[in-house]
Amino acid sequence: MKNQTAKHTVLSGIRATGRLHLGNYLGAVKGMLELQDQPEYRTLYMVADLHTLTTPYQVAELRQNRREVLIDYLAAGLDPEKSILFLQADVNEHAELAYYFSSVTTVAKMQHLPTFKDKVKQYPEHVTMALLNYPVLMAADILIYKADSVPVGVDQEPHIEVAREIARRMNQDYGTAFPEPQRFVTPGGYVPSLTGEGKMSKSVEGSYIRLTDTLDEIRKKVRAVPTATTAGGAMPAGVEALFTFLELLAPEQVAAFKTAFDDGSLRFSELKDAVAEAIFAEVEPIQRRRAELEANPDYVNQVIANGAEQARAIAQATIREVREKMGF
Ligand code: TYM
């Protein structure tokens, strides 16, 4: 385990709303993997199960999913020998720090965030305090470990900006020493939807590929990407999406398909099959490791228990410091 000698601390998380899709993997997990192998980065990766409460959910599903996401992490190559892997709700101090942070955050600021507005549109009957507080809890997740680097997709940038503002505010008002975290940028920061519109997202049916999809399922989904050409020679969004996948997963094949597109000889079915195969080549080893982990629940339990213990020790030290500085 990398320790006190590391110069930087990294924290990231994924909500426990279901199994991971290719957008989570390329946008977040790839960056998480890259940083865990660098000795100068101490890496902490959590399952954001408390954040699951910000939208409607089923208790039984949450109970299952918080564990499934951790298994997905392990299957993708996150390694408890290199990173602290844990469940957010196992470390009570996150919620406590979020409460302190809420006292330096205005309601108006939270209401203006694009992510908040999107969720209000999506669940107009479920605009809760927890939803409004989403970015404050996320700031607590990051700053409780004094993390300065956060591997997440582009969509999370406004939340990291909130974490920076909270860090500044706390340091100014209470003399704490929080860093101002930055997003760790990876090439897959924006993975497009298979519908040719917007980004790949769990909440849009038909937009995503699960890490557990078989080659047949992947082929079927990729073949359904709309590629109808429009007048003017501009690249349609669906075709652009296919090229994005190829650039991320099989960059050596891009040039030939691009030339074919430009001279009008491109057969979309060939491009689509190349994309489907490149995606499957990436997820297949993850699926194999997952099957092994599913057969070994004791190992998974052990990882969860150890991770919680390690994370708690760091979080408690920060809480002690903040409470003292805030007058408790
Ligand atoms: P969540 O579950 O919504 O998203 C998890 C991660 O996947 C990335 N992502 C994408 N990246 C590229 N293209 C896409 N189409 C795509 N879809 C999803 C997201 O950017 C994110 O990195 N708020 C976080 C969870 C969280 C967290 C934290 C993250 C809670 N506390 C502290 C970092 C640090 C989220 O959006 O989860």
Short mmCIF file of C-alpha atoms and ligand atoms in Angstrom, two decimals:
data_model
loop_
_atom_site.label_atom_id
_atom_site.label_comp_id
_atom_site.label_asym_id
_atom_site.label_seq_id
_atom_site.Cartn_x
_atom_site.Cartn_y
_atom_site.Cartn_z
CA MET A 1 0.00 0.00 0.00
CA LYS A 2 1.28 3.44 -0.94
CA ASN A 3 1.38 5.62 2.10
CA GLN A 4 2.49 8.87 3.63
CA THR A 5 5.31 9.24 1.09
CA ALA A 6 2.85 9.88 -1.74
CA LYS A 7 2.78 13.51 -2.85
CA HIS A 8 -0.79 13.55 -4.08
CA THR A 9 -4.05 12.06 -2.89
CA VAL A 10 -6.73 10.88 -5.29
CA LEU A 11 -10.39 10.22 -4.52
CA SER A 12 -13.12 9.09 -6.85
CA GLY A 13 -16.46 7.35 -6.68
CA ILE A 14 -19.36 5.99 -8.68
CA ARG A 15 -22.95 5.90 -7.47
CA ALA A 16 -24.48 2.57 -6.52
CA THR A 17 -27.36 2.90 -8.99
CA GLY A 18 -26.59 -0.25 -10.95
CA ARG A 19 -23.76 -2.02 -12.67
CA LEU A 20 -21.12 0.00 -14.50
CA HIS A 21 -21.42 0.96 -18.15
CA LEU A 22 -18.77 1.80 -20.71
CA GLY A 23 -19.08 5.55 -19.98
CA ASN A 24 -18.21 5.01 -16.30
CA TYR A 25 -15.36 2.76 -17.29
CA LEU A 26 -13.75 5.00 -19.91
CA GLY A 27 -14.61 8.28 -18.18
CA ALA A 28 -13.71 7.41 -14.60
CA VAL A 29 -12.31 3.91 -13.99
CA LYS A 30 -9.57 4.24 -16.64
CA GLY A 31 -8.21 7.30 -14.86
CA MET A 32 -8.54 5.56 -11.49
CA LEU A 33 -6.49 2.65 -12.83
CA GLU A 34 -3.84 4.91 -14.27
CA LEU A 35 -3.30 6.75 -10.98
CA GLN A 36 -3.22 3.69 -8.73
CA ASP A 37 -0.06 2.56 -10.53
CA GLN A 38 1.82 5.78 -9.91
CA PRO A 39 3.83 5.78 -6.67
CA GLU A 40 3.40 9.51 -6.08
CA TYR A 41 -0.40 9.14 -5.86
CA ARG A 42 -2.19 7.72 -2.82
CA THR A 43 -5.49 6.48 -4.24
CA LEU A 44 -8.88 6.06 -2.55
CA TYR A 45 -11.85 4.77 -4.52
CA MET A 46 -15.29 4.46 -3.03
CA VAL A 47 -18.75 3.32 -4.00
CA ALA A 48 -20.91 6.44 -3.61
CA ASP A 49 -23.80 4.64 -1.93
CA LEU A 50 -24.95 7.65 0.12
CA HIS A 51 -25.36 9.59 -3.13
CA THR A 52 -27.82 6.94 -4.31
CA LEU A 53 -30.36 8.47 -1.91
CA THR A 54 -30.50 11.65 -3.99
CA THR A 55 -32.86 10.04 -6.53
CA PRO A 56 -35.68 7.49 -5.93
CA TYR A 57 -34.31 4.03 -5.09
CA GLN A 58 -35.23 0.58 -3.78
CA VAL A 59 -33.65 -0.58 -0.52
CA ALA A 60 -33.08 -4.14 -1.71
CA GLU A 61 -31.43 -2.90 -4.92
CA LEU A 62 -29.12 -0.53 -3.05
CA ARG A 63 -28.11 -3.31 -0.69
CA GLN A 64 -27.11 -5.38 -3.72
CA ASN A 65 -25.66 -2.62 -5.91
CA ARG A 66 -23.23 -1.11 -3.38
CA ARG A 67 -21.51 -4.48 -3.36
CA GLU A 68 -21.82 -5.03 -7.12
CA VAL A 69 -20.04 -1.75 -7.90
CA LEU A 70 -17.19 -2.72 -5.60
CA ILE A 71 -16.93 -6.05 -7.43
CA ASP A 72 -16.91 -4.16 -10.74
CA TYR A 73 -14.00 -2.08 -9.42
CA LEU A 74 -12.04 -5.20 -8.55
CA ALA A 75 -12.89 -6.86 -11.86
CA ALA A 76 -11.73 -3.77 -13.75
CA GLY A 77 -8.35 -4.01 -12.05
CA LEU A 78 -8.58 -1.72 -9.03
CA ASP A 79 -6.36 -3.42 -6.52
CA PRO A 80 -6.72 -3.31 -2.71
CA GLU A 81 -2.93 -3.72 -2.46
CA LYS A 82 -2.52 -0.38 -4.23
CA SER A 83 -5.71 1.57 -3.46
CA ILE A 84 -8.08 1.94 -0.53
CA LEU A 85 -11.38 0.55 -1.86
CA PHE A 86 -14.42 1.21 0.32
CA LEU A 87 -18.13 1.93 0.61
CA GLN A 88 -18.89 5.60 1.35
CA ALA A 89 -21.63 4.82 3.90
CA ASP A 90 -19.14 2.73 5.93
CA VAL A 91 -17.37 5.97 6.82
CA ASN A 92 -19.88 8.08 8.80
CA GLU A 93 -17.53 11.04 8.78
CA HIS A 94 -18.44 11.91 5.16
CA ALA A 95 -21.97 12.84 6.20
CA GLU A 96 -20.68 14.72 9.21
CA LEU A 97 -18.25 16.81 7.17
CA ALA A 98 -20.98 17.46 4.57
CA TYR A 99 -23.07 19.00 7.33
CA TYR A 100 -20.26 21.35 8.34
CA PHE A 101 -19.67 22.23 4.67
CA SER A 102 -23.37 22.98 4.16
CA SER A 103 -22.92 25.93 6.51
CA VAL A 104 -20.58 27.66 4.03
CA THR A 105 -22.67 26.86 0.91
CA THR A 106 -25.63 28.88 -0.31
CA VAL A 107 -28.88 27.37 -1.52
CA ALA A 108 -28.87 29.69 -4.57
CA LYS A 109 -25.51 28.35 -5.72
CA MET A 110 -26.68 24.72 -5.51
CA GLN A 111 -29.94 25.48 -7.33
CA HIS A 112 -28.02 26.88 -10.28
CA LEU A 113 -25.92 23.81 -10.99
CA PRO A 114 -26.76 22.12 -14.33
CA THR A 115 -26.72 18.66 -12.70
CA PHE A 116 -29.34 19.80 -10.16
CA LYS A 117 -31.55 21.28 -12.88
CA ASP A 118 -31.33 18.05 -14.90
CA LYS A 119 -32.44 15.94 -11.95
CA VAL A 120 -35.31 18.32 -11.17
CA LYS A 121 -36.53 17.80 -14.73
CA GLN A 122 -36.08 14.06 -14.47
CA TYR A 123 -37.74 13.63 -11.05
CA PRO A 124 -39.98 16.67 -10.46
CA GLU A 125 -41.69 14.86 -7.56
CA HIS A 126 -38.42 14.14 -5.80
CA VAL A 127 -36.61 17.43 -5.35
CA THR A 128 -35.20 16.72 -1.89
CA MET A 129 -32.68 18.34 0.42
CA ALA A 130 -30.39 15.38 -0.28
CA LEU A 131 -30.49 16.18 -4.00
CA LEU A 132 -29.72 19.84 -3.38
CA ASN A 133 -26.87 18.80 -1.09
CA TYR A 134 -25.37 16.35 -3.61
CA PRO A 135 -22.32 18.51 -4.47
CA VAL A 136 -21.70 19.34 -0.80
CA LEU A 137 -21.50 15.66 0.11
CA MET A 138 -19.24 15.13 -2.90
CA ALA A 139 -16.95 17.94 -1.70
CA ALA A 140 -16.83 16.22 1.70
CA ASP A 141 -15.92 12.90 0.01
CA ILE A 142 -12.96 14.53 -1.68
CA LEU A 143 -11.76 16.92 0.99
CA ILE A 144 -12.05 14.56 3.95
CA TYR A 145 -8.99 12.81 2.44
CA LYS A 146 -7.48 16.14 1.34
CA ALA A 147 -7.49 14.77 -2.19
CA ASP A 148 -6.15 17.11 -4.86
CA SER A 149 -6.91 14.96 -7.90
CA VAL A 150 -10.27 13.50 -8.93
CA PRO A 151 -10.58 11.15 -11.92
CA VAL A 152 -14.14 11.71 -13.20
CA GLY A 153 -15.86 12.52 -16.49
CA VAL A 154 -16.41 16.03 -17.86
CA ASP A 155 -19.98 16.11 -16.49
CA GLN A 156 -18.59 16.24 -12.95
CA GLU A 157 -16.52 19.40 -13.48
CA PRO A 158 -19.14 21.75 -11.91
CA HIS A 159 -19.12 19.59 -8.77
CA ILE A 160 -15.36 19.79 -8.48
CA GLU A 161 -15.62 23.54 -8.85
CA VAL A 162 -17.99 23.49 -5.84
CA ALA A 163 -15.42 21.47 -3.88
CA ARG A 164 -12.77 24.10 -4.69
CA GLU A 165 -15.06 26.90 -3.54
CA ILE A 166 -15.84 25.08 -0.29
CA ALA A 167 -12.14 24.42 0.32
CA ARG A 168 -11.32 28.11 -0.18
CA ARG A 169 -14.18 29.22 2.03
CA MET A 170 -13.27 26.82 4.85
CA ASN A 171 -9.60 27.79 4.68
CA GLN A 172 -10.49 31.47 4.77
CA ASP A 173 -13.11 31.35 7.50
CA TYR A 174 -11.68 28.64 9.75
CA GLY A 175 -7.98 28.33 8.88
CA THR A 176 -8.25 24.74 7.64
CA ALA A 177 -5.73 23.51 5.05
CA PHE A 178 -7.89 21.89 2.35
CA PRO A 179 -6.36 21.59 -1.14
CA GLU A 180 -8.27 22.84 -4.19
CA PRO A 181 -8.96 19.62 -6.09
CA GLN A 182 -8.69 19.31 -9.86
CA ARG A 183 -10.29 16.87 -12.26
CA PHE A 184 -7.83 14.29 -13.54
CA VAL A 185 -8.43 14.39 -17.28
CA THR A 186 -8.51 11.20 -19.38
CA PRO A 187 -9.24 10.81 -23.11
CA GLY A 188 -12.61 9.18 -22.30
CA GLY A 189 -13.96 12.13 -20.32
CA TYR A 190 -17.01 12.34 -22.57
CA VAL A 191 -18.31 9.04 -23.91
CA PRO A 192 -21.16 9.61 -26.37
CA SER A 193 -24.54 7.88 -26.28
CA LEU A 194 -25.33 5.08 -28.73
CA THR A 195 -28.44 7.02 -29.69
CA GLY A 196 -26.32 9.68 -31.40
CA GLU A 197 -27.59 12.27 -28.94
CA GLY A 198 -25.87 13.41 -25.75
CA LYS A 199 -23.70 11.22 -23.53
CA MET A 200 -23.89 7.59 -22.57
CA SER A 201 -26.01 7.42 -19.42
CA LYS A 202 -27.55 4.82 -17.13
CA SER A 203 -30.80 6.75 -17.14
CA VAL A 204 -31.24 6.71 -20.94
CA GLU A 205 -32.31 3.30 -22.23
CA GLY A 206 -30.50 2.33 -25.44
CA SER A 207 -27.66 4.77 -24.77
CA TYR A 208 -25.22 2.46 -23.04
CA ILE A 209 -23.22 -0.74 -23.11
CA ARG A 210 -22.85 -2.65 -19.85
CA LEU A 211 -19.47 -4.06 -18.93
CA THR A 212 -21.28 -7.40 -18.67
CA ASP A 213 -22.72 -7.38 -22.22
CA THR A 214 -21.84 -10.30 -24.48
CA LEU A 215 -20.30 -9.81 -27.92
CA ASP A 216 -23.72 -10.44 -29.48
CA GLU A 217 -25.41 -7.86 -27.28
CA ILE A 218 -22.68 -5.34 -28.02
CA ARG A 219 -22.94 -5.98 -31.79
CA LYS A 220 -26.69 -5.56 -31.69
CA LYS A 221 -26.47 -2.27 -29.79
CA VAL A 222 -23.68 -0.86 -31.96
CA ARG A 223 -25.48 -1.84 -35.18
CA ALA A 224 -28.44 0.22 -33.96
CA VAL A 225 -26.39 3.45 -33.80
CA PRO A 226 -28.02 5.84 -36.31
CA THR A 227 -25.65 6.67 -39.20
CA ALA A 228 -27.93 8.31 -41.77
CA THR A 229 -25.90 10.93 -43.61
CA THR A 230 -27.20 14.45 -43.77
CA ALA A 231 -26.74 16.93 -46.60
CA GLY A 232 -23.56 19.01 -46.55
CA GLY A 233 -21.08 16.22 -45.81
CA ALA A 234 -20.96 16.90 -42.07
CA MET A 235 -20.36 13.78 -39.99
CA PRO A 236 -23.64 12.65 -38.38
CA ALA A 237 -23.54 12.41 -34.56
CA GLY A 238 -23.90 8.61 -34.61
CA VAL A 239 -20.92 8.23 -36.93
CA GLU A 240 -18.93 10.63 -34.80
CA ALA A 241 -19.78 8.48 -31.77
CA LEU A 242 -18.51 5.36 -33.57
CA PHE A 243 -15.23 7.10 -34.35
CA THR A 244 -14.93 8.21 -30.73
CA PHE A 245 -15.21 4.60 -29.57
CA LEU A 246 -12.62 3.53 -32.13
CA GLU A 247 -10.23 6.29 -31.06
CA LEU A 248 -10.55 5.24 -27.43
CA LEU A 249 -10.32 1.49 -27.93
CA ALA A 250 -8.63 0.74 -31.27
CA PRO A 251 -6.83 3.92 -32.35
CA GLU A 252 -4.73 2.03 -34.91
CA GLN A 253 -7.88 1.42 -37.00
CA VAL A 254 -9.07 5.02 -37.14
CA ALA A 255 -7.05 6.28 -40.12
CA ALA A 256 -8.30 3.66 -42.60
CA PHE A 257 -11.98 4.13 -41.67
CA LYS A 258 -11.57 7.90 -41.71
CA THR A 259 -10.12 7.84 -45.24
CA ALA A 260 -13.00 5.62 -46.35
CA PHE A 261 -15.51 8.02 -44.79
CA ASP A 262 -13.94 11.00 -46.53
CA ASP A 263 -13.93 9.41 -49.98
CA GLY A 264 -17.45 8.04 -49.54
CA SER A 265 -16.49 4.35 -49.64
CA LEU A 266 -17.10 3.64 -45.94
CA ARG A 267 -19.44 0.74 -45.16
CA PHE A 268 -21.03 1.55 -41.84
CA SER A 269 -21.61 -2.13 -41.07
CA GLU A 270 -17.84 -2.71 -41.19
CA LEU A 271 -17.12 0.27 -38.96
CA LYS A 272 -19.79 -0.92 -36.53
CA ASP A 273 -18.44 -4.44 -36.33
CA ALA A 274 -14.92 -3.11 -35.75
CA VAL A 275 -16.24 -0.93 -32.92
CA ALA A 276 -18.21 -3.81 -31.37
CA GLU A 277 -15.16 -6.05 -31.44
CA ALA A 278 -12.92 -3.38 -29.93
CA ILE A 279 -15.42 -2.86 -27.10
CA PHE A 280 -15.70 -6.58 -26.43
CA ALA A 281 -11.91 -7.00 -26.40
CA GLU A 282 -11.80 -4.40 -23.62
CA VAL A 283 -14.63 -5.81 -21.47
CA GLU A 284 -14.01 -9.52 -21.90
CA PRO A 285 -11.12 -9.80 -19.39
CA ILE A 286 -13.19 -7.76 -16.90
CA GLN A 287 -16.03 -10.28 -17.28
CA ARG A 288 -13.66 -13.17 -16.64
CA ARG A 289 -12.28 -11.62 -13.46
CA ARG A 290 -15.80 -10.83 -12.32
CA ALA A 291 -16.83 -14.46 -12.54
CA GLU A 292 -13.88 -15.38 -10.31
CA LEU A 293 -14.80 -12.72 -7.75
CA GLU A 294 -18.43 -13.78 -7.67
CA ALA A 295 -17.23 -17.22 -6.63
CA ASN A 296 -15.26 -15.74 -3.75
CA PRO A 297 -17.58 -13.65 -1.52
CA ASP A 298 -15.29 -13.95 1.52
CA TYR A 299 -12.51 -12.17 -0.33
CA VAL A 300 -14.90 -9.36 -1.32
CA ASN A 301 -16.10 -9.01 2.30
CA GLN A 302 -12.52 -8.77 3.44
CA VAL A 303 -11.71 -6.03 0.92
CA ILE A 304 -14.78 -4.04 2.03
CA ALA A 305 -13.91 -4.36 5.74
CA ASN A 306 -10.24 -3.46 5.31
CA GLY A 307 -11.04 -0.52 3.04
CA ALA A 308 -13.50 0.93 5.56
CA GLU A 309 -10.98 0.68 8.34
CA GLN A 310 -8.21 2.39 6.36
CA ALA A 311 -10.48 5.15 5.06
CA ARG A 312 -11.95 5.81 8.51
CA ALA A 313 -8.56 6.41 10.08
CA ILE A 314 -7.82 9.23 7.61
CA ALA A 315 -11.36 10.67 7.70
CA GLN A 316 -11.44 10.79 11.50
CA ALA A 317 -8.22 12.79 11.66
CA THR A 318 -9.70 15.43 9.31
CA ILE A 319 -12.94 15.57 11.30
CA ARG A 320 -11.06 16.14 14.56
CA GLU A 321 -9.19 19.04 12.99
CA VAL A 322 -12.32 20.62 11.46
CA ARG A 323 -14.37 20.33 14.65
CA GLU A 324 -11.64 21.96 16.67
CA LYS A 325 -11.28 24.82 14.16
CA MET A 326 -15.06 25.35 13.96
CA GLY A 327 -15.41 25.71 17.71
CA PHE A 328 -16.45 22.28 18.93
P1 TYM B 1 -21.99 8.70 -11.45
O1 TYM B 1 -22.36 7.39 -10.93
O2 TYM B 1 -23.06 9.53 -12.04
O3 TYM B 1 -20.85 8.61 -12.55
C1 TYM B 1 -19.70 7.88 -12.31
C2 TYM B 1 -18.53 8.32 -13.16
O4 TYM B 1 -18.72 7.99 -14.53
C3 TYM B 1 -18.50 9.12 -15.32
N1 TYM B 1 -19.37 9.06 -16.49
C4 TYM B 1 -18.95 9.33 -17.73
N2 TYM B 1 -17.74 9.70 -18.20
C5 TYM B 1 -17.63 9.88 -19.53
N3 TYM B 1 -18.67 9.73 -20.40
C6 TYM B 1 -19.89 9.35 -19.96
N4 TYM B 1 -20.89 9.18 -20.83
C7 TYM B 1 -20.07 9.14 -18.56
N5 TYM B 1 -21.13 8.78 -17.80
C8 TYM B 1 -20.68 8.74 -16.54
C9 TYM B 1 -18.86 10.31 -14.43
O5 TYM B 1 -18.25 11.48 -14.90
C10 TYM B 1 -18.31 9.84 -13.12
O6 TYM B 1 -16.91 10.07 -13.06
N6 TYM B 1 -20.99 12.41 -8.51
C11 TYM B 1 -20.27 11.23 -8.97
C12 TYM B 1 -20.11 10.23 -7.83
C13 TYM B 1 -19.30 10.77 -6.70
C14 TYM B 1 -17.95 11.18 -6.73
C15 TYM B 1 -17.64 11.64 -5.43
C16 TYM B 1 -16.99 11.22 -7.74
C17 TYM B 1 -19.74 10.97 -5.43
N7 TYM B 1 -18.76 11.50 -4.67
C18 TYM B 1 -16.37 12.12 -5.09
C19 TYM B 1 -15.71 11.71 -7.40
C20 TYM B 1 -15.43 12.17 -6.11
C21 TYM B 1 -21.03 10.67 -10.16
O7 TYM B 1 -21.40 11.37 -11.02
O8 TYM B 1 -21.28 9.40 -10.22
#
